[in-house]
Amino acid sequence: MQYTGLLKQHSLKVTPQRTAILNEIEKAGHIDIDHLIEILRSSFPSISLATVYKNVNHMYETGILEVIKVPKHKLQYELMKEPHIHLACDQCGSVTDMHQCLDELIDSAETKSGFSLHHSSVVLNGTCPSCQTKSA
Amino acid sequence: MQYTGLLKQHSLKVTPQRTAILNEIEKAGHIDIDHLIEILRSSFPSISLATVYKNVNHMYETGILEVIKVPKHKLQYELMKEPHIHLACDQCGSVTDMHQCLDELIDSAETKSGFSLHHSSVVLNGTCPSCQTKSA
DNA sequence: ATCCTTGCAAATTCTTTGCAGTTAA
DNA sequence: TTAACTGCAAAGAATTTGCAAGGAT
């Protein structure tokens, strides 16, 4: 299983629920708790919401997952990757990643502010191309 | 009252509660619902949490307020201003604004993605200078 | 006069916790 | 073996809603 190593690195035991959670988040890119458990139930009919919450929280705390908040939507989870930009569509709620380099921005902010930065959450809101077409 | 015009522009009636909410948010820079109602109660002992929620939601929807989410903290409200960067300290939870220009970033994202962007939420997480000193 | 807002209480929604049984290491 | 994980049920937070009285335009 491809996530075994990742879990072990962070001192989390490898359980079927956990590898399934990581697989589904990977597949979805971004996903909120409701969609996540809905999908998980097809493989684990008795999985509990509490388990999913406990796990995503653990994974967030250990740095496996990233959490993003888009106004008007529930928290969304994704695998921790390079700093990048999230484009959120106000109409359909979809989130798209854009891997533009943020190093310059972060370095400059660090220097000017004296903060020691280790994480970034950049969410740009607007209308996605597909929703622009629909409303045109 | 300085916020009368702002409320009217957005078709919200001018009430003492609303101008007080805007004044306190302005004074605080960033504030969450608990701190906000705590301060408001000193002038409006009987103000209800429901009223504050209804108002910040309305003001958010009409574009008067901006909402930012820092992991592990409640939603924070601030007056809608120029796009800028939020520096969030993981230790003390404080949020500092940095008015670095984001136009380039936004323009570039818009061009590459085809999104039509109208709002940005840039939160950089780390440790503020004061907390760095404490833990040193 | 009319529609909007307030504040209360209740309802909902969201998330966490305690515990007993089970499982990974 | 033992410390961690799961699932259930219940508790606890956070937020929203319905409604009657009051207020802004």
Coordinates of C-alpha atoms (C1' of nucleotides) in Angstrom, one line a residue:
Chain A
M1 CA 0.0 0.0 0.0
Q2 CA 1.5 3.3 -1.1
Y3 CA 0.6 5.3 2.0
T4 CA 2.1 2.8 4.5
G5 CA 5.4 4.6 4.6
L6 CA 3.8 8.0 4.9
L7 CA 1.8 7.0 7.9
K8 CA 4.7 5.3 9.6
Q9 CA 7.0 8.3 9.1
H10 CA 4.5 10.2 11.2
S11 CA 4.1 7.6 13.9
L12 CA 0.5 6.7 12.9
K13 CA -0.5 3.1 12.8
V14 CA -1.4 1.7 9.4
T15 CA -5.1 0.8 9.3
P16 CA -7.3 0.1 6.4
Q17 CA -9.4 3.1 7.2
R18 CA -6.4 5.4 7.1
T19 CA -5.0 4.2 3.8
A20 CA -8.5 4.5 2.4
I21 CA -8.8 8.0 3.7
L22 CA -5.5 9.0 2.1
N23 CA -6.4 7.3 -1.2
E24 CA -9.7 9.1 -1.4
I25 CA -8.2 12.4 -0.6
E26 CA -5.6 11.8 -3.2
K27 CA -8.2 10.8 -5.8
A28 CA -10.4 13.8 -5.0
G29 CA -7.7 16.4 -4.7
H30 CA -9.8 18.4 -2.3
I31 CA -12.7 16.9 -0.3
D32 CA -14.8 17.9 2.7
I33 CA -15.8 15.6 5.5
D34 CA -19.2 14.8 4.2
H35 CA -18.1 13.7 0.8
L36 CA -15.2 11.8 2.3
I37 CA -17.3 9.7 4.6
E38 CA -19.9 9.2 1.9
I39 CA -17.3 7.6 -0.4
L40 CA -15.6 5.7 2.5
R41 CA -18.9 4.0 3.4
S42 CA -19.0 2.1 0.1
S43 CA -15.9 0.2 1.2
F44 CA -16.4 0.5 5.0
P45 CA -20.1 0.5 5.6
S46 CA -19.7 0.8 9.4
I47 CA -17.0 3.5 9.4
S48 CA -18.0 6.3 11.8
L49 CA -17.8 10.0 11.4
A50 CA -15.8 10.2 14.6
T51 CA -13.1 8.0 13.1
V52 CA -12.9 10.2 10.1
Y53 CA -12.7 13.3 12.2
K54 CA -10.1 11.8 14.5
N55 CA -8.0 10.7 11.5
V56 CA -8.0 13.9 9.5
N57 CA -7.2 15.8 12.6
H58 CA -4.3 13.6 13.4
M59 CA -3.1 13.7 9.9
Y60 CA -3.4 17.5 9.9
E61 CA -1.5 17.8 13.1
T62 CA 1.3 15.6 11.9
G63 CA 1.6 17.4 8.7
I64 CA 0.2 14.8 6.3
L65 CA -2.8 16.9 5.4
E66 CA -3.5 20.5 4.7
V67 CA -6.8 22.1 5.5
I68 CA -8.3 24.9 3.5
K69 CA -11.3 27.1 4.2
V70 CA -13.4 28.5 1.4
P71 CA -16.1 30.9 2.4
K72 CA -19.5 29.3 2.4
H73 CA -18.1 25.8 2.3
K74 CA -17.0 23.3 4.9
L75 CA -13.3 22.7 5.6
Q76 CA -11.6 20.8 2.8
Y77 CA -8.7 18.4 3.2
E78 CA -5.9 17.7 0.8
L79 CA -2.5 16.1 0.9
M80 CA 0.3 18.3 2.0
K81 CA 2.2 19.4 -1.0
E82 CA 4.4 22.3 -2.2
P83 CA 3.0 25.8 -1.4
H84 CA 0.6 26.6 -4.2
I85 CA -2.5 28.6 -5.0
H86 CA -6.1 27.5 -4.6
L87 CA -8.6 28.9 -7.0
A88 CA -12.1 28.7 -5.6
C89 CA -15.2 29.1 -7.7
D90 CA -18.0 30.9 -5.8
Q91 CA -20.7 29.5 -8.1
C92 CA -19.9 25.8 -8.1
G93 CA -17.6 25.6 -5.0
S94 CA -14.9 23.8 -6.9
V95 CA -11.3 24.3 -6.0
T96 CA -8.4 24.1 -8.5
D97 CA -4.8 24.0 -7.6
M98 CA -2.3 26.2 -9.4
H99 CA 1.3 25.4 -8.9
Q100 CA 2.7 28.9 -9.2
C101 CA 5.8 29.4 -7.2
L102 CA 5.2 31.3 -4.0
D103 CA 8.8 31.4 -2.7
E104 CA 9.3 34.9 -3.6
L105 CA 6.2 36.1 -1.9
I106 CA 6.9 34.1 1.2
D107 CA 10.5 35.1 1.4
S108 CA 9.6 38.7 1.0
A109 CA 6.9 38.5 3.7
E110 CA 9.3 36.8 6.1
T111 CA 11.9 39.4 5.7
K112 CA 9.6 42.3 6.0
S113 CA 7.6 41.0 9.0
G114 CA 10.1 39.1 11.0
F115 CA 7.8 36.1 11.1
S116 CA 9.2 32.6 10.7
L117 CA 6.8 31.1 8.2
H118 CA 6.3 27.5 7.5
H119 CA 3.0 27.2 5.8
S120 CA 0.9 29.1 3.3
S121 CA -2.8 29.1 2.4
V122 CA -3.5 31.2 -0.6
V123 CA -7.1 31.1 -1.8
L124 CA -8.2 33.3 -4.7
N125 CA -12.0 33.5 -5.2
G126 CA -13.8 34.1 -8.4
T127 CA -15.7 32.3 -11.1
C128 CA -14.3 29.4 -12.9
P129 CA -14.2 29.2 -16.7
S130 CA -17.0 26.7 -16.8
C131 CA -19.4 28.8 -14.7
Q132 CA -18.5 31.9 -16.7
T133 CA -19.8 30.1 -19.8
K134 CA -23.0 28.9 -18.1
S135 CA -24.0 32.4 -17.0
A136 CA -23.0 34.1 -20.3
Chain B
M1 CA -21.7 58.2 12.3
Q2 CA -18.9 57.2 9.9
Y3 CA -20.4 53.9 8.9
T4 CA -23.9 55.1 8.0
G5 CA -23.0 55.6 4.4
L6 CA -21.3 52.2 4.1
L7 CA -24.4 50.4 5.4
K8 CA -26.8 52.4 3.3
Q9 CA -24.7 51.7 0.2
H10 CA -25.3 48.0 0.8
S11 CA -29.0 48.4 1.6
L12 CA -28.6 47.6 5.2
K13 CA -30.5 49.6 7.7
V14 CA -28.4 51.7 10.1
T15 CA -28.9 50.4 13.6
P16 CA -26.8 51.1 16.7
Q17 CA -25.8 47.5 16.9
R18 CA -24.4 47.6 13.3
T19 CA -22.4 50.7 13.7
A20 CA -21.0 49.4 16.9
I21 CA -20.1 46.1 15.2
L22 CA -18.2 48.0 12.5
N23 CA -16.5 50.3 14.9
E24 CA -15.3 47.4 17.0
I25 CA -14.0 45.4 14.0
E26 CA -12.2 48.5 12.8
K27 CA -10.7 49.1 16.2
A28 CA -9.6 45.4 16.5
G29 CA -8.4 44.9 13.0
H30 CA -9.3 41.2 13.2
I31 CA -11.7 39.8 15.7
D32 CA -13.7 36.6 16.2
I33 CA -17.3 36.3 17.2
D34 CA -16.6 35.6 20.9
H35 CA -14.4 38.6 21.4
L36 CA -16.7 40.7 19.3
I37 CA -19.8 40.0 21.4
E38 CA -17.8 40.3 24.6
I39 CA -16.9 43.9 23.7
L40 CA -20.3 44.7 22.4
R41 CA -22.0 43.7 25.6
S42 CA -20.4 46.5 27.4
S43 CA -22.4 49.0 25.4
F44 CA -25.3 46.7 24.6
P45 CA -25.8 44.4 27.6
S46 CA -28.7 42.6 26.0
I47 CA -27.3 42.1 22.5
S48 CA -27.7 38.5 21.3
L49 CA -25.2 36.2 19.7
A50 CA -27.8 35.6 17.0
T51 CA -27.9 39.3 16.1
V52 CA -24.1 39.4 15.8
Y53 CA -24.1 36.3 13.6
K54 CA -26.8 37.6 11.4
N55 CA -25.1 40.9 11.0
V56 CA -21.6 39.7 10.2
N57 CA -23.1 37.3 7.8
H58 CA -25.1 40.0 6.0
M59 CA -22.1 42.2 6.0
Y60 CA -19.9 39.5 4.6
E61 CA -22.5 38.7 1.9
T62 CA -22.8 42.3 0.9
G63 CA -19.0 42.7 0.8
I64 CA -18.5 45.0 3.8
L65 CA -16.6 42.4 5.7
E66 CA -13.9 39.8 4.9
V67 CA -13.7 36.5 6.7
I68 CA -10.4 34.7 7.3
K69 CA -9.8 31.2 8.7
V70 CA -6.7 30.4 10.6
P71 CA -6.3 26.7 11.5
K72 CA -7.2 26.0 15.1
H73 CA -9.0 29.3 15.5
K74 CA -12.5 30.5 15.0
L75 CA -13.4 32.6 11.9
Q76 CA -12.1 36.1 12.1
Y77 CA -13.8 39.2 10.6
E78 CA -12.2 42.3 9.3
L79 CA -13.3 45.3 7.1
M80 CA -12.9 44.7 3.4
K81 CA -9.9 46.4 2.2
E82 CA -7.3 46.2 -0.5
P83 CA -6.0 42.7 -1.2
H84 CA -3.2 42.0 1.2
I85 CA -1.4 39.3 3.1
H86 CA -2.4 37.9 6.5
L87 CA 0.4 36.7 8.7
A88 CA -1.0 34.3 11.3
C89 CA 1.0 33.2 14.4
D90 CA 0.4 29.6 15.3
Q91 CA 1.4 30.1 18.9
C92 CA -0.6 33.1 19.9
G93 CA -3.2 33.1 17.1
S94 CA -2.6 36.8 16.3
V95 CA -3.1 38.0 12.8
T96 CA -1.1 40.8 11.3
D97 CA -1.8 42.5 8.0
M98 CA 1.0 43.1 5.5
H99 CA 0.1 45.4 2.6
Q100 CA 2.2 43.9 0.0
C101 CA 0.8 44.3 -3.5
L102 CA -0.8 41.1 -4.8
D103 CA -1.9 42.4 -8.2
E104 CA 0.8 40.6 -10.1
L105 CA 0.0 37.3 -8.4
I106 CA -3.7 37.7 -9.1
D107 CA -3.3 38.9 -12.6
S108 CA -1.0 36.0 -13.4
A109 CA -3.3 33.5 -11.8
E110 CA -6.3 34.9 -13.7
T111 CA -4.5 34.7 -17.0
K112 CA -3.2 31.2 -16.5
S113 CA -6.4 29.7 -15.2
G114 CA -9.1 31.5 -17.0
F115 CA -10.9 32.3 -13.7
S116 CA -12.4 35.7 -13.2
L117 CA -11.1 36.6 -9.8
H118 CA -12.5 39.1 -7.4
H119 CA -11.3 38.3 -4.0
S120 CA -8.1 37.0 -2.4
S121 CA -7.4 35.4 0.9
V122 CA -3.7 34.9 1.5
V123 CA -2.8 33.5 4.9
L124 CA 0.8 32.7 5.7
N125 CA 1.3 30.7 8.9
G126 CA 4.3 30.8 11.2
T127 CA 5.6 32.2 14.4
C128 CA 5.5 35.9 15.1
P129 CA 8.6 37.8 16.3
S130 CA 7.3 38.1 19.8
C131 CA 6.6 34.3 20.1
Q132 CA 10.0 33.6 18.6
T133 CA 11.6 35.5 21.4
K134 CA 9.6 33.8 24.1
S135 CA 10.5 30.3 23.0
A136 CA 14.2 31.2 22.4
Chain C
dA1 C1' -47.2 51.8 6.8
dT2 C1' -44.0 48.7 5.6
dC3 C1' -40.3 46.1 5.8
dC4 C1' -36.2 45.1 8.4
dT5 C1' -33.9 44.2 12.7
dT6 C1' -33.6 42.6 17.4
dG7 C1' -33.4 39.2 21.1
dC8 C1' -35.1 35.2 22.9
dA9 C1' -35.5 30.3 22.7
dA10 C1' -35.3 26.3 20.2
dA11 C1' -33.5 23.7 16.6
dT12 C1' -29.7 22.3 13.6
dT13 C1' -25.4 21.4 12.3
dC14 C1' -20.7 20.4 13.3
dT15 C1' -17.1 18.4 16.0
dT16 C1' -15.3 16.1 20.0
dT17 C1' -15.1 12.9 23.9
dG18 C1' -15.6 8.5 26.7
dC19 C1' -15.6 3.9 26.6
dA20 C1' -15.5 -1.1 25.5
dG21 C1' -13.9 -4.1 22.2
dT22 C1' -10.4 -4.8 18.5
dT23 C1' -6.1 -4.5 16.1
dA24 C1' -1.2 -3.1 14.6
dA25 C1' 3.5 -3.4 16.0
Chain D
dT1 C1' 1.8 -7.4 25.3
dT2 C1' 0.6 -2.9 25.0
dA3 C1' -0.4 1.2 23.2
dA4 C1' -3.2 2.9 19.6
dC5 C1' -7.4 2.6 16.8
dT6 C1' -12.4 1.9 15.8
dG7 C1' -17.3 2.5 16.3
dC8 C1' -21.0 3.7 19.0
dA9 C1' -23.5 6.8 21.7
dA10 C1' -23.6 10.9 24.0
dA11 C1' -22.0 15.4 25.0
dG12 C1' -20.4 19.8 23.7
dA13 C1' -19.6 23.7 20.4
dA14 C1' -20.9 26.6 16.8
dT15 C1' -24.3 28.5 14.0
dT16 C1' -29.0 29.1 12.2
dT17 C1' -34.0 29.7 12.4
dG18 C1' -38.8 31.1 13.9
dC19 C1' -41.3 34.4 15.9
dA20 C1' -43.2 38.4 18.4
dA21 C1' -42.0 43.0 19.6
dG22 C1' -39.7 47.2 18.3
dG23 C1' -37.3 50.4 15.1
dA24 C1' -35.7 52.6 10.6
dT25 C1' -37.0 54.6 6.3

